[in-house]
Coordinates of C-alpha atoms in Angstrom, one line a residue:
Chain A
X150 CA -2.6 -12.8 -31.0
X151 CA 0.5 -10.8 -30.1
X152 CA 0.2 -8.5 -33.0
X153 CA -3.3 -7.3 -32.6
X154 CA -2.3 -3.8 -31.5
X155 CA 0.9 -3.4 -33.5
X156 CA 1.0 -1.3 -36.6
X157 CA -1.7 1.2 -35.6
X158 CA 0.1 2.1 -32.5
X159 CA 3.6 2.2 -34.0
X160 CA 3.6 5.9 -34.8
X161 CA 1.8 7.2 -31.6
X162 CA 3.7 9.0 -28.9
X163 CA 4.9 6.6 -26.2
X164 CA 2.8 6.3 -23.1
X165 CA 5.9 5.7 -21.0
X166 CA 9.2 7.0 -22.0
X167 CA 12.4 6.3 -20.0
X168 CA 15.5 8.3 -21.0
X169 CA 19.0 7.8 -19.7
X170 CA 17.8 6.4 -16.4
X171 CA 20.6 5.9 -13.9
X172 CA 20.4 4.8 -10.3
X173 CA 23.3 4.2 -8.0
X174 CA 23.3 2.2 -4.7
X175 CA 26.6 3.0 -3.0
X176 CA 29.2 1.9 -5.5
X177 CA 26.9 -0.1 -7.7
X178 CA 25.4 1.5 -10.7
X179 CA 22.2 -0.6 -10.8
X180 CA 20.8 1.1 -13.8
X181 CA 23.2 2.7 -16.3
X182 CA 21.6 4.9 -19.0
X183 CA 18.6 2.8 -19.6
X184 CA 16.2 3.8 -22.3
X185 CA 12.7 2.4 -23.0
X186 CA 9.7 3.6 -24.9
X187 CA 6.4 1.9 -24.5
X188 CA 3.6 2.7 -26.9
X189 CA 0.0 2.6 -25.7
X190 CA -1.8 -0.7 -26.0
X191 CA 1.3 -2.8 -26.2
X192 CA 2.4 -5.7 -24.0
X193 CA 6.1 -5.2 -23.4
X194 CA 8.3 -7.9 -21.9
X195 CA 11.2 -6.9 -19.8
X196 CA 13.7 -9.7 -19.4
X197 CA 17.3 -10.1 -18.3
X198 CA 19.5 -12.3 -16.1
X199 CA 19.2 -12.0 -12.3
X200 CA 20.4 -8.7 -11.0
X201 CA 20.0 -7.0 -14.4
X202 CA 17.9 -4.2 -12.8
X203 CA 14.4 -5.2 -13.8
X204 CA 12.7 -4.7 -10.5
X205 CA 14.9 -1.7 -9.8
X206 CA 13.4 -0.1 -12.9
X207 CA 9.9 -0.9 -11.7
X208 CA 10.6 0.7 -8.4
X209 CA 12.0 3.8 -10.1
X210 CA 8.8 4.1 -12.1
X211 CA 6.5 3.7 -9.2
X212 CA 8.7 6.1 -7.2
X213 CA 9.7 3.7 -4.5
X214 CA 13.3 4.5 -5.5
X215 CA 14.7 7.9 -6.5
X216 CA 16.7 7.7 -9.7
X217 CA 20.1 9.3 -9.6
X218 CA 19.6 10.9 -13.0
X219 CA 17.5 10.6 -16.2
X220 CA 13.9 11.1 -17.0
X221 CA 10.8 9.1 -16.7
X222 CA 7.9 10.5 -18.7
X223 CA 4.4 9.1 -18.5
X224 CA 1.8 10.6 -20.9
X225 CA 4.0 13.6 -21.2
X226 CA 4.5 14.2 -17.5
X227 CA 7.9 13.9 -15.8
X228 CA 7.6 11.4 -13.0
X229 CA 11.0 11.8 -11.4
X230 CA 9.7 14.5 -9.0
X231 CA 6.2 13.1 -8.5
X232 CA 5.0 11.5 -5.3
X233 CA 3.9 7.8 -5.3
X234 CA 0.3 9.1 -4.8
X235 CA 0.6 11.1 -8.0
X236 CA 1.9 8.1 -9.9
X237 CA -1.1 6.0 -8.8
X238 CA -3.5 8.8 -9.7
X239 CA -1.9 9.2 -13.1
X240 CA -2.7 5.5 -13.8
X241 CA 0.3 3.3 -13.1
X242 CA -0.7 0.1 -11.3
X243 CA 1.7 -2.6 -10.3
X244 CA 2.1 -6.0 -8.7
X245 CA 5.0 -7.1 -6.6
X246 CA 7.6 -9.8 -7.1
X247 CA 6.9 -11.7 -3.9
X248 CA 3.2 -10.7 -3.6
X249 CA 2.6 -7.7 -1.4
X250 CA -1.0 -8.1 -0.2
X251 CA -2.8 -6.7 2.8
X252 CA -2.7 -10.1 4.6
X253 CA -5.1 -9.5 7.5
X254 CA -7.8 -8.1 5.2
X255 CA -10.3 -9.9 2.9
X256 CA -10.0 -10.2 -0.8
X257 CA -12.8 -7.7 -1.2
X258 CA -11.0 -5.1 1.0
X259 CA -7.7 -5.6 -0.8
X260 CA -9.4 -4.8 -4.1
X261 CA -11.3 -1.9 -2.5
X262 CA -8.0 -0.5 -1.4
X263 CA -6.9 -0.6 -5.1
X264 CA -9.7 1.9 -5.8
X265 CA -8.4 4.3 -3.2
X266 CA -7.0 6.9 -5.6
X267 CA -10.0 6.5 -7.9
X268 CA -12.2 7.9 -5.1
X269 CA -12.2 10.9 -2.9
X270 CA -13.3 11.5 0.6
X271 CA -12.2 12.6 4.0
X272 CA -12.0 11.0 7.4
X273 CA -14.7 13.2 9.0
X274 CA -17.4 12.1 6.6
X275 CA -16.1 8.5 6.8
X276 CA -16.4 8.5 10.6
X277 CA -19.9 10.1 10.5
X278 CA -21.1 7.9 7.6
X279 CA -22.2 11.0 5.8
X280 CA -24.2 10.6 2.5
X281 CA -21.1 11.5 0.3
X282 CA -19.0 8.8 2.1
X283 CA -21.7 6.2 1.6
X284 CA -22.1 7.1 -2.1
X285 CA -18.3 6.8 -2.5
X286 CA -18.4 3.4 -0.8
X287 CA -21.0 2.2 -3.2
X288 CA -18.9 3.2 -6.2
X289 CA -15.8 1.6 -4.7
X290 CA -17.8 -1.6 -4.1
X291 CA -19.0 -1.6 -7.7
X292 CA -15.4 -1.3 -9.0
X293 CA -14.1 -3.9 -6.6
X294 CA -16.8 -6.5 -7.5
X295 CA -16.3 -5.8 -11.2
X296 CA -12.6 -6.9 -10.9
X297 CA -13.3 -9.7 -8.4
X298 CA -15.7 -11.2 -10.9
X299 CA -13.3 -10.5 -13.8
X300 CA -10.6 -12.6 -12.0
X301 CA -12.9 -15.3 -10.8
X302 CA -12.5 -14.4 -7.2
X303 CA -16.2 -14.2 -6.2
X304 CA -16.0 -17.4 -4.2
X305 CA -13.2 -16.2 -2.0
X306 CA -14.2 -12.5 -1.8
X307 CA -14.7 -12.6 1.9
X308 CA -11.7 -14.8 2.7
X309 CA -8.7 -13.4 4.4
X310 CA -5.6 -13.2 2.2
X311 CA -3.5 -15.2 4.6
X312 CA -5.8 -18.2 4.0
X313 CA -5.3 -18.3 0.3
X314 CA -2.9 -20.1 -2.1
X315 CA -0.1 -18.3 -3.9
X316 CA -1.9 -18.5 -7.2
X317 CA -5.0 -17.0 -5.8
X318 CA -3.1 -14.2 -4.0
X319 CA -1.5 -13.3 -7.3
X320 CA -4.9 -13.0 -8.9
X321 CA -6.0 -10.8 -6.0
X322 CA -3.0 -8.6 -6.6
X323 CA -3.9 -8.2 -10.3
X324 CA -7.5 -7.4 -9.4
X325 CA -6.2 -4.8 -6.9
X326 CA -4.0 -3.2 -9.5
X327 CA -6.9 -3.2 -12.1
X328 CA -9.1 -1.5 -9.5
X329 CA -6.7 1.5 -9.7
X330 CA -8.0 1.8 -13.3
X331 CA -4.4 2.0 -14.6
X332 CA -3.3 3.0 -18.1
X333 CA -0.1 1.1 -17.5
X334 CA 0.0 -2.1 -15.6
X335 CA 3.4 -3.3 -14.4
X336 CA 3.6 -6.9 -13.5
X337 CA 6.7 -8.1 -11.6
X338 CA 7.2 -11.9 -12.1
X339 CA 3.6 -12.8 -12.0
X340 CA 4.3 -16.4 -13.0
X341 CA 6.8 -17.1 -10.2
X342 CA 5.7 -20.2 -8.2
X343 CA 2.8 -21.1 -10.5
X344 CA 2.2 -24.4 -12.2
X345 CA 2.5 -25.0 -15.9
X346 CA -1.2 -24.7 -16.6
X347 CA -1.6 -21.7 -14.4
X348 CA 1.1 -19.9 -16.4
X349 CA -0.7 -20.6 -19.6
X350 CA -3.9 -19.2 -18.3
X351 CA -2.0 -16.2 -17.0
X352 CA -0.8 -15.4 -20.5
X353 CA -4.3 -15.5 -21.9
X354 CA -5.4 -13.2 -19.0
X355 CA -2.8 -10.6 -19.9
X356 CA -3.9 -10.4 -23.5
X357 CA -7.5 -10.3 -22.4
X358 CA -6.8 -7.4 -19.9
X359 CA -5.1 -5.5 -22.7
X360 CA -7.9 -6.1 -25.1
X361 CA -10.8 -5.5 -22.6
X362 CA -9.5 -2.5 -20.8
X363 CA -7.0 -1.0 -23.3
X364 CA -4.3 -1.3 -20.6
X365 CA -0.7 -1.2 -21.6
X366 CA 1.3 -3.9 -19.9
X367 CA 5.0 -4.0 -18.8
X368 CA 5.9 -7.5 -17.8
X369 CA 9.0 -8.6 -16.0
X370 CA 9.2 -12.3 -16.2
X371 CA 11.7 -15.2 -16.1
X372 CA 9.3 -17.6 -17.7
X373 CA 10.6 -17.2 -21.3
X374 CA 7.7 -19.1 -22.9
X375 CA 5.2 -16.8 -21.2
X376 CA 7.1 -13.6 -22.2
X377 CA 7.7 -14.7 -25.8
X378 CA 4.0 -15.8 -26.3
X379 CA 2.3 -12.7 -25.0
X380 CA 4.7 -9.8 -25.7
X381 CA 4.5 -7.5 -28.7
X382 CA 8.0 -6.3 -27.9
X383 CA 10.7 -7.5 -25.6
X384 CA 13.5 -5.4 -24.1
X385 CA 16.5 -7.0 -22.5
X386 CA 18.6 -5.6 -19.7
X387 CA 22.0 -6.9 -18.6
X388 CA 24.1 -5.5 -15.8
X389 CA 21.8 -2.4 -15.7
X390 CA 22.3 -1.6 -19.4
X391 CA 20.0 -2.0 -22.4
X392 CA 21.1 -5.0 -24.3
X393 CA 18.5 -5.5 -27.0
X394 CA 15.0 -4.5 -28.0
X395 CA 12.7 -6.1 -30.6
X396 CA 10.0 -8.5 -31.4
X397 CA 10.1 -11.8 -29.5
X398 CA 11.4 -13.6 -32.6
X399 CA 14.2 -11.0 -33.0
X400 CA 15.2 -11.3 -29.4
X401 CA 15.2 -15.1 -29.5
X402 CA 17.8 -15.1 -32.3
X403 CA 19.8 -12.1 -31.0
X404 CA 23.4 -13.3 -30.4
X405 CA 24.0 -10.8 -27.6
X406 CA 20.9 -12.1 -25.7
X407 CA 21.9 -15.7 -26.2
X408 CA 25.4 -14.8 -24.9
X409 CA 24.1 -13.0 -21.8
X410 CA 21.8 -15.9 -20.9
X411 CA 24.0 -18.8 -21.8
X412 CA 27.4 -17.2 -21.3
X413 CA 28.9 -18.7 -24.5
X414 CA 31.2 -16.7 -26.6
Chain B
X85 CA -29.3 -9.9 11.4
X86 CA -26.4 -12.1 12.4
X87 CA -25.5 -13.3 15.9
X88 CA -22.8 -10.7 16.4
X89 CA -25.0 -7.7 15.7
X90 CA -27.7 -9.2 17.9
X91 CA -25.3 -9.7 20.8
X92 CA -24.0 -6.2 20.4
X93 CA -27.6 -4.8 20.7
X94 CA -28.3 -6.9 23.7
X95 CA -25.0 -5.7 25.2
X96 CA -25.9 -2.1 24.5
X97 CA -29.3 -2.5 26.3
X98 CA -27.6 -4.2 29.2
X99 CA -25.2 -1.3 29.5
X100 CA -28.0 1.2 29.6
X101 CA -29.7 -0.8 32.4
X102 CA -26.5 -0.9 34.6
X103 CA -27.1 2.2 36.7
X104 CA -30.7 1.1 37.5
X105 CA -29.6 -2.3 38.7
X106 CA -26.4 -1.5 40.4
X107 CA -26.0 0.9 43.3
X108 CA -23.5 3.5 44.6
X109 CA -19.9 2.6 44.2
X110 CA -20.6 -0.1 41.6
X111 CA -22.1 2.5 39.3
X112 CA -19.0 4.6 39.8
X113 CA -16.8 1.6 38.9
X114 CA -18.9 0.9 35.8
X115 CA -18.5 4.5 34.8
X116 CA -14.7 4.2 35.1
X117 CA -14.8 1.1 33.0
X118 CA -16.7 2.8 30.3
X119 CA -14.3 5.8 30.4
X120 CA -11.2 3.5 30.0
X121 CA -13.0 1.7 27.2
X122 CA -13.3 5.0 25.3
X123 CA -9.6 5.6 25.6
X124 CA -8.8 2.0 24.7
X125 CA -10.9 2.3 21.6
X126 CA -8.8 5.3 20.6
X127 CA -5.6 3.3 21.1
X128 CA -7.1 0.5 19.0
X129 CA -7.5 2.9 16.1
X130 CA -3.8 3.6 16.4
X131 CA -2.5 0.1 17.1
X132 CA -5.3 -2.2 15.9
X133 CA -6.1 -0.4 12.6
X134 CA -2.8 1.4 11.9
X135 CA -0.2 -0.8 13.5
X136 CA 1.5 1.9 15.5
X137 CA 2.4 1.3 19.2
X138 CA 2.2 4.3 21.6
X139 CA 2.9 4.3 25.3
X140 CA 2.0 7.9 26.0
X141 CA -1.8 8.2 25.8
X142 CA -2.0 8.9 29.5
X143 CA -0.7 12.4 28.5
X144 CA -3.7 13.0 26.2
X145 CA -6.0 11.6 28.8
X146 CA -4.5 14.2 31.3
X147 CA -4.8 16.9 28.7
X148 CA -8.5 16.2 28.2
X149 CA -9.1 16.2 32.0
X150 CA -7.3 19.5 32.5
X151 CA -9.0 21.2 29.6
X152 CA -12.4 20.2 31.0
X153 CA -11.4 21.6 34.4
X154 CA -10.1 24.8 32.9
X155 CA -13.3 25.2 30.8
X156 CA -15.4 24.9 34.0
X157 CA -13.2 26.7 36.5
X158 CA -11.2 29.3 34.6
X159 CA -13.4 30.1 31.6
X160 CA -16.6 29.3 33.5
X161 CA -18.3 27.8 30.5
X162 CA -20.8 24.9 30.7
X163 CA -19.3 21.4 30.8
X164 CA -20.5 20.4 27.3
X165 CA -18.3 23.1 25.8
X166 CA -15.3 21.2 27.4
X167 CA -15.7 18.2 25.1
X168 CA -15.2 19.9 21.7
X169 CA -12.4 22.1 23.2
X170 CA -10.6 19.1 24.6
X171 CA -11.4 16.9 21.6
X172 CA -10.0 19.4 19.0
X173 CA -7.0 20.3 21.2
X174 CA -6.0 16.7 21.7
X175 CA -6.6 15.8 18.0
X176 CA -4.4 18.7 16.9
X177 CA -1.7 17.9 19.5
X178 CA -1.8 14.2 18.6
X179 CA -1.8 15.0 14.9
X180 CA 1.3 17.2 15.3
X181 CA 3.0 14.6 17.6
X182 CA 2.3 12.1 14.8
X183 CA 4.8 13.8 12.5
X184 CA 8.0 13.0 14.4
X185 CA 6.4 9.5 14.9
X186 CA 6.4 9.0 11.2
X187 CA 10.2 8.4 11.3
X188 CA 9.9 5.9 14.1
X189 CA 8.6 2.4 14.2
X190 CA 7.8 -0.3 16.8
X191 CA 9.8 0.0 20.0
X192 CA 11.3 3.3 19.0
X193 CA 7.9 4.9 18.6
X194 CA 6.8 3.3 21.9
X195 CA 9.9 5.0 23.6
X196 CA 9.3 8.4 22.0
X197 CA 5.6 8.4 23.2
X198 CA 6.8 7.1 26.6
X199 CA 8.7 10.4 27.0
X200 CA 5.3 12.2 26.6
X201 CA 3.7 10.2 29.4
X202 CA 6.7 10.9 31.7
X203 CA 7.1 14.6 30.8
X204 CA 3.5 15.8 31.1
X205 CA 2.7 15.3 34.9
X206 CA 5.7 17.4 36.1
X207 CA 4.6 20.2 33.7
X208 CA 1.1 20.1 35.2
X209 CA 2.7 20.7 38.6
X210 CA 4.7 23.8 37.7
X211 CA 3.9 26.6 40.1
X212 CA 3.4 29.3 37.5
X213 CA 0.6 27.3 35.9
X214 CA -1.0 26.9 39.3
X215 CA -3.9 29.4 38.7
X216 CA -4.9 27.2 35.8
X217 CA -4.0 23.7 36.8
X218 CA -4.1 23.9 40.6
X219 CA -0.4 22.9 40.7
X220 CA 0.7 20.1 43.0
X221 CA -2.5 20.2 44.9
X222 CA -4.7 19.6 41.9
X223 CA -8.1 21.2 41.5
X224 CA -11.7 20.4 42.1
X225 CA -14.1 20.0 39.2
X226 CA -17.7 20.9 39.7
X227 CA -20.0 18.1 38.6
X228 CA -22.7 18.9 36.1
X229 CA -26.2 18.7 37.5
X230 CA -28.8 16.4 36.1
X231 CA -30.4 18.1 33.1
X232 CA -34.1 18.6 32.3
X233 CA -35.0 17.6 35.8
X234 CA -34.6 14.0 35.0
X235 CA -35.2 11.7 37.9
X236 CA -31.6 10.4 38.0
X237 CA -29.0 10.4 40.7
X238 CA -25.7 12.2 40.1
X239 CA -23.9 8.9 39.6
X240 CA -26.6 7.5 37.3
X241 CA -26.5 10.7 35.1
X242 CA -22.7 10.6 34.9
X243 CA -22.8 7.0 33.9
X244 CA -25.4 7.6 31.2
X245 CA -23.5 10.6 29.8
X246 CA -20.3 8.5 29.7
X247 CA -22.2 5.7 28.0
X248 CA -23.6 8.1 25.4
X249 CA -20.0 9.0 24.5
X250 CA -19.1 5.3 24.3
X251 CA -21.9 4.6 21.9
X252 CA -21.1 7.6 19.7
X253 CA -17.4 7.0 19.6
X254 CA -17.9 3.3 19.1
X255 CA -20.2 4.0 16.1
X256 CA -17.6 6.4 14.6
X257 CA -14.7 3.9 15.1
X258 CA -16.8 1.2 13.5
X259 CA -17.7 3.4 10.6
X260 CA -14.1 4.3 10.2
X261 CA -13.0 0.7 10.1
X262 CA -15.3 -0.1 7.1
X263 CA -14.6 3.1 5.2
X264 CA -12.1 4.3 2.7
X265 CA -10.0 6.0 5.4
X266 CA -10.0 3.0 7.7
X267 CA -9.0 0.7 4.9
X268 CA -6.1 3.0 4.1
X269 CA -5.0 2.8 7.7
X270 CA -5.2 -1.0 7.7
X271 CA -3.4 -1.2 4.4
X272 CA -0.5 0.8 5.9
X273 CA -0.5 -1.6 8.9
X274 CA -0.4 -4.7 6.7
X275 CA 2.0 -3.6 4.0
X276 CA 3.3 0.0 3.9
X277 CA 5.1 -0.4 0.6
X278 CA 2.1 -1.8 -1.2
X279 CA -0.1 0.9 0.4
X280 CA 2.2 3.5 -1.1
X281 CA 2.0 1.9 -4.5
X282 CA -1.8 2.0 -4.2
X283 CA -1.5 5.8 -3.9
X284 CA -2.3 6.0 -0.2
X285 CA -0.8 9.0 1.5
X286 CA 1.0 7.0 4.3
X287 CA 2.1 10.1 6.2
X288 CA -1.4 11.6 6.3
X289 CA -3.1 8.5 7.5
X290 CA -0.5 7.7 10.1
X291 CA -0.8 11.2 11.6
X292 CA -4.6 11.1 11.4
X293 CA -4.6 7.8 13.3
X294 CA -2.4 9.4 15.9
X295 CA -4.7 12.5 16.2
X296 CA -7.8 10.4 16.4
X297 CA -6.4 8.2 19.2
X298 CA -5.4 11.3 21.1
X299 CA -8.9 12.7 20.6
X300 CA -10.5 9.5 22.1
X301 CA -8.1 9.6 25.1
X302 CA -8.8 13.3 25.5
X303 CA -12.6 12.8 25.6
X304 CA -12.1 9.9 28.1
X305 CA -10.0 12.4 30.2
X306 CA -12.8 15.0 30.1
X307 CA -15.3 12.4 31.4
X308 CA -13.0 11.2 34.1
X309 CA -12.6 14.8 35.4
X310 CA -16.3 15.2 35.6
X311 CA -16.9 11.8 37.2
X312 CA -14.1 12.0 39.8
X313 CA -14.7 15.7 40.3
X314 CA -11.0 16.2 41.1
X315 CA -7.9 16.2 39.1
X316 CA -4.2 16.3 40.0
X317 CA -1.1 15.5 38.1
X318 CA -0.6 12.4 40.2
X319 CA -3.8 10.8 38.7
X320 CA -2.1 10.7 35.4
X321 CA 1.2 9.0 36.0
X322 CA 3.0 6.9 33.4
X323 CA 1.1 3.9 34.7
X324 CA -2.1 5.2 33.2
X325 CA -0.5 4.8 29.8
X326 CA 0.6 1.3 30.6
X327 CA -2.8 0.3 31.9
X328 CA -4.4 1.6 28.7
X329 CA -2.0 -0.7 26.7
X330 CA -2.9 -3.6 29.0
X331 CA -6.6 -3.0 28.4
X332 CA -5.9 -2.9 24.6
X333 CA -4.0 -6.2 24.7
X334 CA -6.7 -7.9 26.8
X335 CA -9.5 -6.6 24.6
X336 CA -7.7 -7.5 21.4
X337 CA -6.6 -5.6 18.4
X338 CA -8.9 -4.0 15.8
X339 CA -12.1 -5.2 17.6
X340 CA -13.8 -2.2 19.3
X341 CA -16.2 -4.0 21.7
X342 CA -13.1 -5.6 23.2
X343 CA -12.3 -2.2 24.7
X344 CA -15.0 -2.7 27.3
X345 CA -13.4 -6.0 28.3
X346 CA -10.1 -4.3 28.5
X347 CA -11.6 -1.4 30.5
X348 CA -13.2 -3.9 32.9
X349 CA -9.9 -5.7 33.3
X350 CA -7.9 -2.7 34.3
X351 CA -10.6 -1.5 36.7
X352 CA -11.6 -4.7 38.3
X353 CA -8.6 -7.0 38.3
X354 CA -6.4 -4.8 40.6
X355 CA -9.2 -4.9 43.2
X356 CA -9.6 -8.6 42.7
X357 CA -6.0 -9.4 43.3
X358 CA -6.0 -7.1 46.3
X359 CA -8.6 -9.4 48.0
X360 CA -6.3 -12.4 47.4
X361 CA -3.3 -11.1 49.1
X362 CA -2.8 -7.4 49.7
X363 CA 1.1 -7.5 49.9
X364 CA 1.4 -9.6 46.7
X365 CA -1.3 -7.8 44.7
X366 CA 1.2 -6.6 42.1
X367 CA 2.7 -10.1 41.6
X368 CA -0.8 -11.7 41.2
X369 CA -1.7 -9.0 38.7
X370 CA 1.4 -9.8 36.6
X371 CA 0.9 -13.5 36.9
X372 CA -2.7 -13.2 35.8
X373 CA -1.7 -11.1 32.8
X374 CA 0.9 -13.7 31.8
X375 CA -1.6 -16.5 32.1
X376 CA -4.1 -14.5 30.0
X377 CA -1.4 -13.9 27.3
X378 CA -0.8 -17.7 27.2
X379 CA -4.4 -18.7 27.0
X380 CA -5.7 -15.9 24.7
X381 CA -2.7 -14.3 23.0
X382 CA -5.0 -12.3 20.7
X383 CA -7.1 -11.0 23.6
X384 CA -10.8 -11.2 23.9
X385 CA -11.2 -10.6 20.2
X386 CA -9.3 -13.8 19.5
X387 CA -11.6 -15.7 21.8
X388 CA -14.7 -14.3 20.1
X389 CA -13.3 -15.1 16.7
X390 CA -12.8 -18.7 17.8
X391 CA -16.3 -19.3 19.0
X392 CA -18.2 -17.1 16.6
X393 CA -16.2 -17.2 13.4
X394 CA -17.0 -14.3 11.1
X395 CA -19.4 -15.2 8.4
X396 CA -19.9 -13.1 5.3
X397 CA -21.5 -10.2 6.8
X398 CA -24.6 -8.1 6.0
X399 CA -22.5 -6.1 3.6
X400 CA -22.8 -8.9 1.1
X401 CA -26.3 -7.8 0.3
X402 CA -24.8 -4.6 -0.9
X403 CA -23.2 -6.5 -3.7
X404 CA -24.2 -5.0 -7.0
X405 CA -26.4 -7.2 -9.3
X406 CA -24.4 -9.0 -12.0
X407 CA -24.2 -7.2 -15.3
X408 CA -26.9 -8.0 -17.7
X409 CA -24.8 -7.6 -20.8
X410 CA -23.0 -10.8 -19.9
X411 CA -19.7 -10.6 -21.5
X412 CA -17.1 -13.3 -21.1
X413 CA -17.1 -15.5 -18.1
X414 CA -14.4 -14.9 -15.5
X415 CA -10.9 -15.9 -16.2
X416 CA -9.6 -18.4 -13.7
X417 CA -6.0 -19.1 -12.9
X418 CA -5.4 -22.1 -10.8
X419 CA -7.6 -23.7 -8.2
X420 CA -10.4 -21.5 -6.9
X421 CA -10.3 -20.9 -3.2
X422 CA -7.8 -22.4 -0.8

């Protein structure tokens, strides 16, 4: 199942291209000349020991951090000078490591907020409920319900986030990211805190998302079994540097990777 | 129609009947309550929806009142022109003040806005502004006469005018809350980092919330000038800003009808404690507030939520019909629900 999109996409220009990316926090070089190309339609796993710079890289791509040097190109556009709004509009959606929901709001509202950049409007027509605002609201609702159904959240659509379990919140976050109609979906440790069977279902979901919506996925995950089973390619970071890149089986047998993870010489 | 909508309609009708049931000073008091409720609703947009705390809205209230007085006395324009003038001016001023506020959060923002509340009254007293503001003495505001020869007393007419503004501005606040812009504000309140990643322009919506809350305070100020028919800088001390916050807390966050309860609290309770024991009125006021916070920490909205829990609302019916083409069933991870 992991190889459905390979071959055909191999020669295409990358959707996301990271070149010599560096970011420095005080004296720490958190990312040191990192390179990564992601072709459209692939599921790419990003792994590495704790502190390798995986989440830092996510935050550079979604412009929560400003890289010190290097380039991030998405569909040919340089992102290093773009605003976070522009990133969202270009089609990069993400979830967060420790779940960043809008806790006081309902599941429905959370997913509606995901559709924010896919809609336009202004505060005056919103406050006066003008026809264009109501039309906009209907199309936002349509998008939101589509992804609420897709993730099986219909039963809890009106529940407040703070009343939901971690597994459900993670699904809400994925639904919210899908409502952004992204071309690239970045998932930061989606399996963290989930049970064994939940993780297996999550893996099937990622492949389904890629196949149903042609969304490219960049997956940061510690759960090796999940990464290895769903990824078309895996890239390994260690101490902020590229360590290896290849298919899951290549990575599994790579001596450098084994060394980094197990610390044997 | 659910029980909440029904009770709001009944409340609305009851509010319209007030000036025909009550007489004299009580109508004036009811008008004051409604005026404060408008200002508190504005604060609720800022604090309840957007999560910013401001202690300076008395300044915008004063600005609205003075602009109404200037419209009538200096420019000699009809009173209804005063509302758009004051509304726009307060919105712009609040919007601009919102920019420095972007860098501040929580208590720091409260302090920065506090300076506004403290700085404005002395400015209004400056002697070179006297031809416009009336200086230390303040200025009289001519009350608008009852229009269309309606058989209403002056106090009844002012009450109904104020109530009309309450209904309009309640409707707009409510529309905002369930709109794209309102959700963006609430997203920023709940999780600014996630809001940014969703592509929400955080700076824009924070300053808009600031401008809107200033607009509400300004309109309330306009009405107060017309109702009291006199303004002076001493009517808009720092305490006005504090009372508005008290009303906000008592009414509860992000629930607009609570503003009326908050308004009633700040108008009626000082009189009530006065009858208990005039010398200790302030102490009773504080004690009562503390007890309130202990019993209903979330204000009136918390109390309502407890007794009338929100059921899936009428907006459910807007749910689009399921797709006919079927497709695969939903993917489920983990247990559905809680």
